[in-house]
């Protein structure tokens, strides 16, 4: 079985595809027809690799955490995506897609954002490459995430509030899709995770796959073999996890662990653990697992971390779950907070709350002393200081 790539219609097993209104067919078909030729071209790869190296600061270190290793009696390595420019993995995708948009001749970029991290990454890439940038963001999120709204504005983006529904991420996606329908020829829509209609899940996974590409050669340098025993990442939509797992999913020797946001707990009614609570459905253009009522109404998710507060999961991961290729853990808000403070105090690294969900797996599973366990530290914690400070 090939877990890495979807079939030609964008399916990973039974998940994926492109479920969009007829008016979006031309946009989506244009992308489907061209994305692989463009991003695999030598010209594109040269430009993209140069930006990753000199602008983002890649390769990010693969750091052996002596202190976590001692505490949990195993060999823990942290993939330091927190050290990327703008503070998380999201810039890998934003730069790749802005570059793609330029090759497609687009003049205008639109994006949706929840916490503002993807909006900031997109606004950054647009400032660099001189493209107009419009970010849709729920009115409620604009109020909750003022520093990121400020960053986007300073970077020259226009932030448009989504005022329908619950005024959060899923409403911002709907507004962005409406904009794309109205401006098909001039505009590229940059989706921020491995979600959305085909080809977005594959496109975003390929841009993020640099994470596992680096882990392989870095491990080879450090321990003399390319494959770890485990890779672990948190999953919101699933882009940092897809990047971390990408070059390992078809290596049976590597075990894969995904950490979902359990919120207050699986039975609390306030959770975002989609594989545990979701059922087959269509959300934002693809068929996957979705948290929904019996009649298909999306259930409002909850997580303490805005980046994991999403009622769906990318089709790549839904397939890993269904096929039992990956083990899924549901990490509560409290467990994530505990892990965030632990890393800060024993390693001097303040992680993003999202990344802390991946770290929390160390406390829930027994690894062997000699196991090599690579954890993706998807982002840094600056943006979460307000939450952390409440606990001090
Ligand atoms: C947005 C974000 C996530 C969640 O998004 P994925 O697409 O699941 O990776 C995780 N960590 C950080 C730091 C983020 O900003």
mmCIF file of C-alpha atoms and ligand atoms in Angstrom:
data_model
loop_
_atom_site.group_PDB
_atom_site.id
_atom_site.type_symbol
_atom_site.label_atom_id
_atom_site.label_comp_id
_atom_site.label_asym_id
_atom_site.label_seq_id
_atom_site.Cartn_x
_atom_site.Cartn_y
_atom_site.Cartn_z
ATOM 1 C CA UNK A 1 0.000 0.000 0.000
ATOM 2 C CA UNK A 2 1.193 3.473 -0.831
ATOM 3 C CA UNK A 3 0.310 5.840 1.983
ATOM 4 C CA UNK A 4 2.306 8.790 0.709
ATOM 5 C CA UNK A 5 0.544 9.706 -2.533
ATOM 6 C CA UNK A 6 -3.142 9.988 -3.391
ATOM 7 C CA UNK A 7 -4.511 8.396 -6.577
ATOM 8 C CA UNK A 8 -5.122 10.571 -9.627
ATOM 9 C CA UNK A 9 -8.456 11.770 -8.255
ATOM 10 C CA UNK A 10 -6.902 12.788 -4.989
ATOM 11 C CA UNK A 11 -7.991 9.812 -2.871
ATOM 12 C CA UNK A 12 -6.046 8.298 0.004
ATOM 13 C CA UNK A 13 -7.990 5.053 0.341
ATOM 14 C CA UNK A 14 -11.601 6.189 0.687
ATOM 15 C CA UNK A 15 -10.694 9.720 1.792
ATOM 16 C CA UNK A 16 -10.009 12.844 -0.244
ATOM 17 C CA UNK A 17 -11.355 13.866 -3.658
ATOM 18 C CA UNK A 18 -12.613 17.287 -4.703
ATOM 19 C CA UNK A 19 -16.135 18.187 -3.625
ATOM 20 C CA UNK A 20 -16.578 21.764 -4.763
ATOM 21 C CA UNK A 21 -19.404 23.822 -6.249
ATOM 22 C CA UNK A 22 -19.489 23.764 -10.045
ATOM 23 C CA UNK A 23 -18.325 27.369 -10.182
ATOM 24 C CA UNK A 24 -15.010 26.345 -8.625
ATOM 25 C CA UNK A 25 -14.283 23.557 -11.145
ATOM 26 C CA UNK A 26 -12.146 25.761 -13.436
ATOM 27 C CA UNK A 27 -9.895 26.909 -10.562
ATOM 28 C CA UNK A 28 -9.475 23.468 -9.085
ATOM 29 C CA UNK A 29 -8.979 21.796 -12.474
ATOM 30 C CA UNK A 30 -6.325 24.347 -13.457
ATOM 31 C CA UNK A 31 -4.400 23.509 -10.295
ATOM 32 C CA UNK A 32 -4.885 19.747 -10.653
ATOM 33 C CA UNK A 33 -3.590 19.889 -14.208
ATOM 34 C CA UNK A 34 -0.498 21.937 -13.482
ATOM 35 C CA UNK A 35 0.733 21.634 -9.924
ATOM 36 C CA UNK A 36 2.998 18.633 -10.327
ATOM 37 C CA UNK A 37 4.699 19.850 -13.500
ATOM 38 C CA UNK A 38 5.363 23.249 -11.943
ATOM 39 C CA UNK A 39 6.556 22.223 -8.513
ATOM 40 C CA UNK A 40 8.733 19.387 -9.845
ATOM 41 C CA UNK A 41 10.438 21.636 -12.416
ATOM 42 C CA UNK A 42 14.080 22.407 -11.853
ATOM 43 C CA UNK A 43 13.433 26.146 -11.968
ATOM 44 C CA UNK A 44 10.806 25.944 -9.219
ATOM 45 C CA UNK A 45 12.867 23.649 -7.019
ATOM 46 C CA UNK A 46 15.937 25.884 -7.282
ATOM 47 C CA UNK A 47 13.982 28.963 -6.212
ATOM 48 C CA UNK A 48 12.053 27.151 -3.468
ATOM 49 C CA UNK A 49 15.152 25.488 -1.994
ATOM 50 C CA UNK A 50 17.021 28.789 -2.017
ATOM 51 C CA UNK A 51 14.205 30.485 -0.082
ATOM 52 C CA UNK A 52 13.971 27.626 2.421
ATOM 53 C CA UNK A 53 17.672 27.843 3.083
ATOM 54 C CA UNK A 54 18.373 31.560 3.069
ATOM 55 C CA UNK A 55 15.030 33.108 4.023
ATOM 56 C CA UNK A 56 13.436 30.521 6.324
ATOM 57 C CA UNK A 57 16.721 29.325 7.826
ATOM 58 C CA UNK A 58 16.516 25.639 6.901
ATOM 59 C CA UNK A 59 17.636 22.977 7.567
ATOM 60 C CA UNK A 60 16.148 23.265 11.055
ATOM 61 C CA UNK A 61 18.167 21.405 13.702
ATOM 62 C CA UNK A 62 17.354 17.862 14.771
ATOM 63 C CA UNK A 63 18.148 18.326 18.424
ATOM 64 C CA UNK A 64 18.906 15.432 20.782
ATOM 65 C CA UNK A 65 17.084 16.302 23.994
ATOM 66 C CA UNK A 66 19.274 14.836 26.701
ATOM 67 C CA UNK A 67 16.969 15.918 29.475
ATOM 68 C CA UNK A 68 13.748 14.517 28.002
ATOM 69 C CA UNK A 69 15.637 11.352 27.081
ATOM 70 C CA UNK A 70 16.758 10.870 30.671
ATOM 71 C CA UNK A 71 13.346 11.643 32.080
ATOM 72 C CA UNK A 72 11.459 9.263 29.778
ATOM 73 C CA UNK A 73 14.235 6.658 29.441
ATOM 74 C CA UNK A 74 14.334 6.686 25.657
ATOM 75 C CA UNK A 75 16.167 8.611 22.898
ATOM 76 C CA UNK A 76 14.265 11.811 22.161
ATOM 77 C CA UNK A 77 15.063 14.048 19.195
ATOM 78 C CA UNK A 78 13.228 17.317 18.545
ATOM 79 C CA UNK A 79 12.775 18.556 14.980
ATOM 80 C CA UNK A 80 13.026 22.290 15.554
ATOM 81 C CA UNK A 81 10.402 23.803 13.237
ATOM 82 C CA UNK A 82 10.004 26.464 15.934
ATOM 83 C CA UNK A 83 13.253 27.994 14.659
ATOM 84 C CA UNK A 84 11.839 28.764 11.210
ATOM 85 C CA UNK A 85 11.266 32.381 10.184
ATOM 86 C CA UNK A 86 7.801 33.393 11.523
ATOM 87 C CA UNK A 87 8.056 30.701 14.192
ATOM 88 C CA UNK A 88 6.468 27.562 12.785
ATOM 89 C CA UNK A 89 6.311 25.132 9.879
ATOM 90 C CA UNK A 90 3.555 27.096 8.111
ATOM 91 C CA UNK A 91 6.040 29.239 6.188
ATOM 92 C CA UNK A 92 7.234 26.158 4.205
ATOM 93 C CA UNK A 93 3.810 25.860 2.594
ATOM 94 C CA UNK A 94 3.103 29.581 2.271
ATOM 95 C CA UNK A 95 6.324 30.214 0.315
ATOM 96 C CA UNK A 96 5.776 27.173 -1.899
ATOM 97 C CA UNK A 97 2.238 28.205 -2.763
ATOM 98 C CA UNK A 98 3.072 31.863 -3.398
ATOM 99 C CA UNK A 99 5.826 30.720 -5.742
ATOM 100 C CA UNK A 100 3.335 28.393 -7.471
ATOM 101 C CA UNK A 101 0.814 31.246 -7.776
ATOM 102 C CA UNK A 102 3.441 33.393 -9.491
ATOM 103 C CA UNK A 103 4.177 30.630 -11.999
ATOM 104 C CA UNK A 104 0.436 30.365 -12.679
ATOM 105 C CA UNK A 105 0.397 34.096 -13.427
ATOM 106 C CA UNK A 106 -1.795 35.021 -10.460
ATOM 107 C CA UNK A 107 -1.669 38.556 -9.083
ATOM 108 C CA UNK A 108 -3.737 38.177 -5.966
ATOM 109 C CA UNK A 109 -3.518 35.791 -3.011
ATOM 110 C CA UNK A 110 -6.334 34.917 -0.637
ATOM 111 C CA UNK A 111 -6.093 32.831 2.520
ATOM 112 C CA UNK A 112 -8.150 31.878 5.559
ATOM 113 C CA UNK A 113 -6.765 31.878 9.044
ATOM 114 C CA UNK A 114 -7.933 30.831 12.502
ATOM 115 C CA UNK A 115 -5.331 31.802 15.057
ATOM 116 C CA UNK A 116 -3.570 33.949 12.491
ATOM 117 C CA UNK A 117 -0.446 31.803 12.079
ATOM 118 C CA UNK A 118 -1.216 30.804 8.486
ATOM 119 C CA UNK A 119 -2.333 34.369 7.746
ATOM 120 C CA UNK A 120 0.982 35.734 9.007
ATOM 121 C CA UNK A 121 2.988 33.170 7.007
ATOM 122 C CA UNK A 122 1.008 33.983 3.849
ATOM 123 C CA UNK A 123 1.277 37.754 4.369
ATOM 124 C CA UNK A 124 5.023 37.304 4.857
ATOM 125 C CA UNK A 125 5.448 35.369 1.615
ATOM 126 C CA UNK A 126 3.303 37.925 -0.254
ATOM 127 C CA UNK A 127 5.330 40.855 1.101
ATOM 128 C CA UNK A 128 8.498 39.121 -0.051
ATOM 129 C CA UNK A 129 7.166 38.383 -3.521
ATOM 130 C CA UNK A 130 5.154 41.552 -3.975
ATOM 131 C CA UNK A 131 1.671 40.060 -4.354
ATOM 132 C CA UNK A 132 -1.616 41.456 -3.086
ATOM 133 C CA UNK A 133 -2.765 39.507 -0.005
ATOM 134 C CA UNK A 134 -6.258 39.223 1.429
ATOM 135 C CA UNK A 135 -6.821 37.185 4.586
ATOM 136 C CA UNK A 136 -10.264 36.082 5.743
ATOM 137 C CA UNK A 137 -10.580 35.673 9.476
ATOM 138 C CA UNK A 138 -13.569 35.114 11.759
ATOM 139 C CA UNK A 139 -14.661 38.216 13.642
ATOM 140 C CA UNK A 140 -14.331 36.334 16.942
ATOM 141 C CA UNK A 141 -10.776 35.246 16.072
ATOM 142 C CA UNK A 142 -9.800 38.798 15.076
ATOM 143 C CA UNK A 143 -10.700 39.905 18.579
ATOM 144 C CA UNK A 144 -8.864 36.929 20.204
ATOM 145 C CA UNK A 145 -5.678 37.141 18.142
ATOM 146 C CA UNK A 146 -4.868 40.852 18.034
ATOM 147 C CA UNK A 147 -1.043 40.537 17.767
ATOM 148 C CA UNK A 148 -1.259 38.369 14.638
ATOM 149 C CA UNK A 149 -3.842 40.702 13.076
ATOM 150 C CA UNK A 150 -1.363 43.537 13.683
ATOM 151 C CA UNK A 151 1.439 41.544 12.053
ATOM 152 C CA UNK A 152 -0.616 40.793 8.964
ATOM 153 C CA UNK A 153 -1.544 44.461 8.586
ATOM 154 C CA UNK A 154 2.044 45.612 9.021
ATOM 155 C CA UNK A 155 3.053 43.084 6.350
ATOM 156 C CA UNK A 156 0.605 44.805 3.991
ATOM 157 C CA UNK A 157 -2.251 42.287 3.992
ATOM 158 C CA UNK A 158 -5.930 43.215 4.076
ATOM 159 C CA UNK A 159 -7.733 41.340 6.859
ATOM 160 C CA UNK A 160 -11.435 40.829 6.132
ATOM 161 C CA UNK A 161 -13.696 39.722 9.009
ATOM 162 C CA UNK A 162 -15.988 36.730 8.451
ATOM 163 C CA UNK A 163 -19.242 37.659 10.138
ATOM 164 C CA UNK A 164 -21.433 34.624 9.427
ATOM 165 C CA UNK A 165 -22.025 31.485 11.537
ATOM 166 C CA UNK A 166 -19.849 31.124 14.601
ATOM 167 C CA UNK A 167 -17.493 33.803 13.157
ATOM 168 C CA UNK A 168 -14.492 31.504 13.393
ATOM 169 C CA UNK A 169 -12.264 29.431 11.094
ATOM 170 C CA UNK A 170 -14.846 27.441 9.146
ATOM 171 C CA UNK A 171 -16.730 30.664 8.328
ATOM 172 C CA UNK A 172 -13.481 32.264 7.150
ATOM 173 C CA UNK A 173 -12.952 29.274 4.804
ATOM 174 C CA UNK A 174 -16.437 29.786 3.364
ATOM 175 C CA UNK A 175 -15.734 33.495 2.724
ATOM 176 C CA UNK A 176 -12.406 32.680 1.072
ATOM 177 C CA UNK A 177 -14.074 30.113 -1.212
ATOM 178 C CA UNK A 178 -16.710 32.688 -2.178
ATOM 179 C CA UNK A 179 -13.958 35.179 -3.065
ATOM 180 C CA UNK A 180 -12.196 32.525 -5.179
ATOM 181 C CA UNK A 181 -15.405 31.803 -7.128
ATOM 182 C CA UNK A 182 -15.720 35.513 -7.901
ATOM 183 C CA UNK A 183 -12.073 36.017 -8.929
ATOM 184 C CA UNK A 184 -11.082 32.760 -10.642
ATOM 185 C CA UNK A 185 -8.492 33.968 -13.143
ATOM 186 C CA UNK A 186 -6.534 36.495 -11.066
ATOM 187 C CA UNK A 187 -6.470 34.770 -7.689
ATOM 188 C CA UNK A 188 -4.804 31.821 -5.977
ATOM 189 C CA UNK A 189 -6.250 30.479 -2.726
ATOM 190 C CA UNK A 190 -3.571 29.331 -0.282
ATOM 191 C CA UNK A 191 -4.983 26.698 2.035
ATOM 192 C CA UNK A 192 -2.988 26.410 5.263
ATOM 193 C CA UNK A 193 -3.100 22.680 5.948
ATOM 194 C CA UNK A 194 -3.442 19.286 4.242
ATOM 195 C CA UNK A 195 -7.180 19.825 3.837
ATOM 196 C CA UNK A 196 -9.448 21.095 1.056
ATOM 197 C CA UNK A 197 -10.195 19.689 -2.390
ATOM 198 C CA UNK A 198 -7.586 17.758 -4.369
ATOM 199 C CA UNK A 199 -4.829 18.820 -5.080
ATOM 200 C CA UNK A 200 -4.402 20.859 -1.894
ATOM 201 C CA UNK A 201 -3.744 17.995 0.553
ATOM 202 C CA UNK A 202 -1.037 16.585 -1.721
ATOM 203 C CA UNK A 203 0.350 20.018 -2.600
ATOM 204 C CA UNK A 204 0.710 21.060 1.037
ATOM 205 C CA UNK A 205 2.125 17.655 2.070
ATOM 206 C CA UNK A 206 4.797 17.935 -0.622
ATOM 207 C CA UNK A 207 5.827 21.413 0.531
ATOM 208 C CA UNK A 208 5.989 20.245 4.152
ATOM 209 C CA UNK A 209 7.761 16.982 3.281
ATOM 210 C CA UNK A 210 11.070 18.842 3.598
ATOM 211 C CA UNK A 211 10.682 18.134 7.333
ATOM 212 C CA UNK A 212 11.058 14.344 7.003
ATOM 213 C CA UNK A 213 13.526 14.702 4.142
ATOM 214 C CA UNK A 214 15.820 16.549 6.563
ATOM 215 C CA UNK A 215 15.150 14.156 9.450
ATOM 216 C CA UNK A 216 16.432 11.302 7.279
ATOM 217 C CA UNK A 217 19.827 12.776 6.429
ATOM 218 C CA UNK A 218 20.204 14.329 9.853
ATOM 219 C CA UNK A 219 19.603 11.021 11.626
ATOM 220 C CA UNK A 220 22.016 9.336 9.235
ATOM 221 C CA UNK A 221 24.663 11.885 10.257
ATOM 222 C CA UNK A 222 23.947 11.582 13.970
ATOM 223 C CA UNK A 223 23.205 7.876 14.518
ATOM 224 C CA UNK A 224 24.244 6.304 11.227
ATOM 225 C CA UNK A 225 20.781 5.246 10.068
ATOM 226 C CA UNK A 226 17.992 7.145 8.319
ATOM 227 C CA UNK A 227 14.962 5.665 10.019
ATOM 228 C CA UNK A 228 13.904 6.392 13.587
ATOM 229 C CA UNK A 229 11.765 3.911 15.514
ATOM 230 C CA UNK A 230 9.008 6.481 16.012
ATOM 231 C CA UNK A 231 7.929 9.804 14.560
ATOM 232 C CA UNK A 232 5.426 11.875 16.509
ATOM 233 C CA UNK A 233 3.545 15.047 15.528
ATOM 234 C CA UNK A 234 0.414 16.952 16.521
ATOM 235 C CA UNK A 235 -2.507 17.033 14.094
ATOM 236 C CA UNK A 236 -4.880 19.925 13.524
ATOM 237 C CA UNK A 237 -5.572 19.744 9.810
ATOM 238 C CA UNK A 238 -2.366 17.755 9.697
ATOM 239 C CA UNK A 239 0.294 19.654 7.740
ATOM 240 C CA UNK A 240 3.233 19.492 10.158
ATOM 241 C CA UNK A 241 2.363 15.829 10.772
ATOM 242 C CA UNK A 242 2.144 15.070 7.040
ATOM 243 C CA UNK A 243 5.555 16.698 6.576
ATOM 244 C CA UNK A 244 7.040 14.748 9.483
ATOM 245 C CA UNK A 245 5.543 11.406 8.381
ATOM 246 C CA UNK A 246 5.880 11.815 4.588
ATOM 247 C CA UNK A 247 9.114 9.958 3.923
ATOM 248 C CA UNK A 248 8.382 7.351 6.613
ATOM 249 C CA UNK A 249 4.795 6.212 5.908
ATOM 250 C CA UNK A 250 5.956 3.647 3.380
ATOM 251 C CA UNK A 251 8.821 2.431 5.602
ATOM 252 C CA UNK A 252 7.161 -0.287 7.722
ATOM 253 C CA UNK A 253 9.977 -0.187 10.303
ATOM 254 C CA UNK A 254 9.029 3.340 11.367
ATOM 255 C CA UNK A 255 6.098 3.622 13.754
ATOM 256 C CA UNK A 256 3.918 6.681 13.423
ATOM 257 C CA UNK A 257 2.106 8.522 16.191
ATOM 258 C CA UNK A 258 -0.336 11.409 15.807
ATOM 259 C CA UNK A 259 -1.476 13.576 18.730
ATOM 260 C CA UNK A 260 -4.926 15.112 18.504
ATOM 261 C CA UNK A 261 -6.412 17.809 20.684
ATOM 262 C CA UNK A 262 -8.604 16.154 23.295
ATOM 263 C CA UNK A 263 -9.672 19.488 24.786
ATOM 264 C CA UNK A 264 -11.455 18.854 28.085
ATOM 265 C CA UNK A 265 -11.585 15.117 27.281
ATOM 266 C CA UNK A 266 -13.298 12.865 24.771
ATOM 267 C CA UNK A 267 -16.623 12.682 26.627
ATOM 268 C CA UNK A 268 -16.737 16.340 27.627
ATOM 269 C CA UNK A 269 -18.450 17.742 24.537
ATOM 270 C CA UNK A 270 -15.479 20.123 24.314
ATOM 271 C CA UNK A 271 -12.885 18.388 22.203
ATOM 272 C CA UNK A 272 -11.230 18.443 18.777
ATOM 273 C CA UNK A 273 -10.129 14.790 18.598
ATOM 274 C CA UNK A 274 -11.493 14.117 15.128
ATOM 275 C CA UNK A 275 -10.431 10.493 14.635
ATOM 276 C CA UNK A 276 -12.031 9.487 17.943
ATOM 277 C CA UNK A 277 -15.192 11.551 17.533
ATOM 278 C CA UNK A 278 -15.574 12.000 13.790
ATOM 279 C CA UNK A 279 -17.538 10.122 11.138
ATOM 280 C CA UNK A 280 -17.258 9.993 7.359
ATOM 281 C CA UNK A 281 -18.323 13.276 5.817
ATOM 282 C CA UNK A 282 -17.391 16.109 3.494
ATOM 283 C CA UNK A 283 -15.830 19.252 4.894
ATOM 284 C CA UNK A 284 -14.180 22.076 2.967
ATOM 285 C CA UNK A 285 -14.042 20.175 -0.301
ATOM 286 C CA UNK A 286 -12.825 16.722 0.664
ATOM 287 C CA UNK A 287 -14.204 13.494 2.074
ATOM 288 C CA UNK A 288 -12.698 12.692 5.437
ATOM 289 C CA UNK A 289 -13.534 12.223 9.085
ATOM 290 C CA UNK A 290 -15.578 15.115 10.436
ATOM 291 C CA UNK A 291 -17.009 15.934 13.842
ATOM 292 C CA UNK A 292 -20.690 16.187 12.985
ATOM 293 C CA UNK A 293 -24.168 15.437 14.244
ATOM 294 C CA UNK A 294 -26.184 12.560 12.781
ATOM 295 C CA UNK A 295 -27.737 14.930 10.262
ATOM 296 C CA UNK A 296 -24.403 16.348 9.166
ATOM 297 C CA UNK A 297 -24.166 19.599 11.141
ATOM 298 C CA UNK A 298 -20.549 20.361 11.989
ATOM 299 C CA UNK A 299 -19.939 20.243 15.741
ATOM 300 C CA UNK A 300 -17.972 23.188 17.170
ATOM 301 C CA UNK A 301 -14.611 21.845 18.246
ATOM 302 C CA UNK A 302 -12.658 22.941 21.296
ATOM 303 C CA UNK A 303 -8.942 22.984 22.008
ATOM 304 C CA UNK A 304 -6.830 25.254 24.154
ATOM 305 C CA UNK A 305 -4.577 25.604 21.116
ATOM 306 C CA UNK A 306 -6.115 27.586 18.294
ATOM 307 C CA UNK A 307 -4.101 25.692 15.672
ATOM 308 C CA UNK A 308 -5.700 22.355 16.607
ATOM 309 C CA UNK A 309 -9.208 23.716 17.047
ATOM 310 C CA UNK A 310 -10.575 22.202 13.831
ATOM 311 C CA UNK A 311 -13.524 19.781 13.361
ATOM 312 C CA UNK A 312 -11.875 17.834 10.525
ATOM 313 C CA UNK A 313 -8.608 16.139 9.623
ATOM 314 C CA UNK A 314 -6.771 15.831 6.316
ATOM 315 C CA UNK A 315 -7.544 12.741 4.175
ATOM 316 C CA UNK A 316 -3.892 11.608 4.363
ATOM 317 C CA UNK A 317 -4.308 11.132 8.120
ATOM 318 C CA UNK A 318 -7.849 9.741 7.989
ATOM 319 C CA UNK A 319 -6.386 6.949 5.847
ATOM 320 C CA UNK A 320 -3.478 6.316 8.248
ATOM 321 C CA UNK A 321 -6.052 6.041 11.032
ATOM 322 C CA UNK A 322 -8.434 3.742 9.132
ATOM 323 C CA UNK A 323 -5.609 1.446 8.019
ATOM 324 C CA UNK A 324 -4.064 1.510 11.507
ATOM 325 C CA UNK A 325 -0.779 2.680 9.976
ATOM 326 C CA UNK A 326 -0.586 5.365 12.673
ATOM 327 C CA UNK A 327 -1.464 5.274 16.334
ATOM 328 C CA UNK A 328 -3.592 8.211 17.492
ATOM 329 C CA UNK A 329 -3.517 9.766 20.951
ATOM 330 C CA UNK A 330 -5.993 12.274 22.317
ATOM 331 C CA UNK A 331 -4.173 14.795 24.505
ATOM 332 C CA UNK A 332 -6.152 17.024 26.849
ATOM 333 C CA UNK A 333 -5.608 20.761 27.310
ATOM 334 C CA UNK A 334 -4.194 20.043 30.737
ATOM 335 C CA UNK A 335 -1.727 17.408 29.517
ATOM 336 C CA UNK A 336 -0.520 19.767 26.783
ATOM 337 C CA UNK A 337 0.016 22.605 29.250
ATOM 338 C CA UNK A 338 1.974 20.323 31.529
ATOM 339 C CA UNK A 339 4.244 19.254 28.680
ATOM 340 C CA UNK A 340 4.749 22.860 27.559
ATOM 341 C CA UNK A 341 5.976 23.826 31.025
ATOM 342 C CA UNK A 342 8.086 20.712 31.285
ATOM 343 C CA UNK A 343 9.970 21.391 28.043
ATOM 344 C CA UNK A 344 10.437 25.026 28.994
ATOM 345 C CA UNK A 345 11.843 24.182 32.392
ATOM 346 C CA UNK A 346 14.084 21.262 31.488
ATOM 347 C CA UNK A 347 15.267 22.304 28.031
ATOM 348 C CA UNK A 348 14.786 26.090 27.961
ATOM 349 C CA UNK A 349 12.517 25.861 24.911
ATOM 350 C CA UNK A 350 9.035 27.409 25.048
ATOM 351 C CA UNK A 351 6.943 25.366 22.592
ATOM 352 C CA UNK A 352 3.709 26.307 20.856
ATOM 353 C CA UNK A 353 0.681 24.813 22.593
ATOM 354 C CA UNK A 354 0.012 22.744 19.485
ATOM 355 C CA UNK A 355 3.483 21.191 19.610
ATOM 356 C CA UNK A 356 3.051 20.493 23.324
ATOM 357 C CA UNK A 357 0.358 17.953 22.361
ATOM 358 C CA UNK A 358 3.002 15.934 20.525
ATOM 359 C CA UNK A 359 5.392 16.167 23.481
ATOM 360 C CA UNK A 360 2.683 14.869 25.813
ATOM 361 C CA UNK A 361 2.778 11.464 24.085
ATOM 362 C CA UNK A 362 6.026 10.840 26.006
ATOM 363 C CA UNK A 363 3.990 10.621 29.187
ATOM 364 C CA UNK A 364 1.358 8.296 27.713
ATOM 365 C CA UNK A 365 3.339 5.592 25.990
ATOM 366 C CA UNK A 366 6.248 3.494 27.156
ATOM 367 C CA UNK A 367 9.152 3.589 24.780
ATOM 368 C CA UNK A 368 12.164 1.322 25.032
ATOM 369 C CA UNK A 369 15.442 2.733 26.242
ATOM 370 C CA UNK A 370 17.068 2.304 22.821
ATOM 371 C CA UNK A 371 14.116 3.585 20.756
ATOM 372 C CA UNK A 372 14.869 6.636 18.645
ATOM 373 C CA UNK A 373 11.836 8.896 18.969
ATOM 374 C CA UNK A 374 11.610 11.989 16.759
ATOM 375 C CA UNK A 375 9.057 14.602 17.791
ATOM 376 C CA UNK A 376 8.109 17.527 15.567
ATOM 377 C CA UNK A 377 8.265 20.749 17.515
ATOM 378 C CA UNK A 378 5.973 22.511 15.057
ATOM 379 C CA UNK A 379 6.249 26.033 16.468
ATOM 380 C CA UNK A 380 7.371 28.319 19.227
ATOM 381 C CA UNK A 381 5.311 29.546 22.119
ATOM 382 C CA UNK A 382 5.501 33.341 21.842
ATOM 383 C CA UNK A 383 1.947 33.457 20.533
ATOM 384 C CA UNK A 384 0.723 31.448 23.540
ATOM 385 C CA UNK A 385 2.287 33.551 26.274
ATOM 386 C CA UNK A 386 -1.044 34.956 27.385
ATOM 387 C CA UNK A 387 -2.326 31.425 28.080
ATOM 388 C CA UNK A 388 0.908 30.353 29.771
ATOM 389 C CA UNK A 389 1.105 33.467 31.960
ATOM 390 C CA UNK A 390 -2.305 32.726 33.459
ATOM 391 C CA UNK A 391 -0.732 29.631 35.031
ATOM 392 C CA UNK A 392 2.289 31.314 36.573
HETATM 393 C C1 LIG B 1 -1.197 25.778 12.727
HETATM 394 C C2 LIG B 1 -0.299 25.045 13.616
HETATM 395 C C3 LIG B 1 -0.475 23.660 13.853
HETATM 396 C C4 LIG B 1 -1.620 22.863 13.311
HETATM 397 O O1 LIG B 1 -1.702 22.788 11.933
HETATM 398 P P1 LIG B 1 -1.304 21.463 11.152
HETATM 399 O O2 LIG B 1 -1.747 21.740 9.756
HETATM 400 O O3 LIG B 1 -2.032 20.332 11.782
HETATM 401 O O4 LIG B 1 0.162 21.313 11.259
HETATM 402 C C5 LIG B 1 0.437 23.014 14.663
HETATM 403 N N1 LIG B 1 1.471 23.681 15.244
HETATM 404 C C6 LIG B 1 1.656 25.000 15.038
HETATM 405 C C7 LIG B 1 2.798 25.671 15.714
HETATM 406 C C8 LIG B 1 0.783 25.731 14.230
HETATM 407 O O5 LIG B 1 0.978 27.040 14.043
#
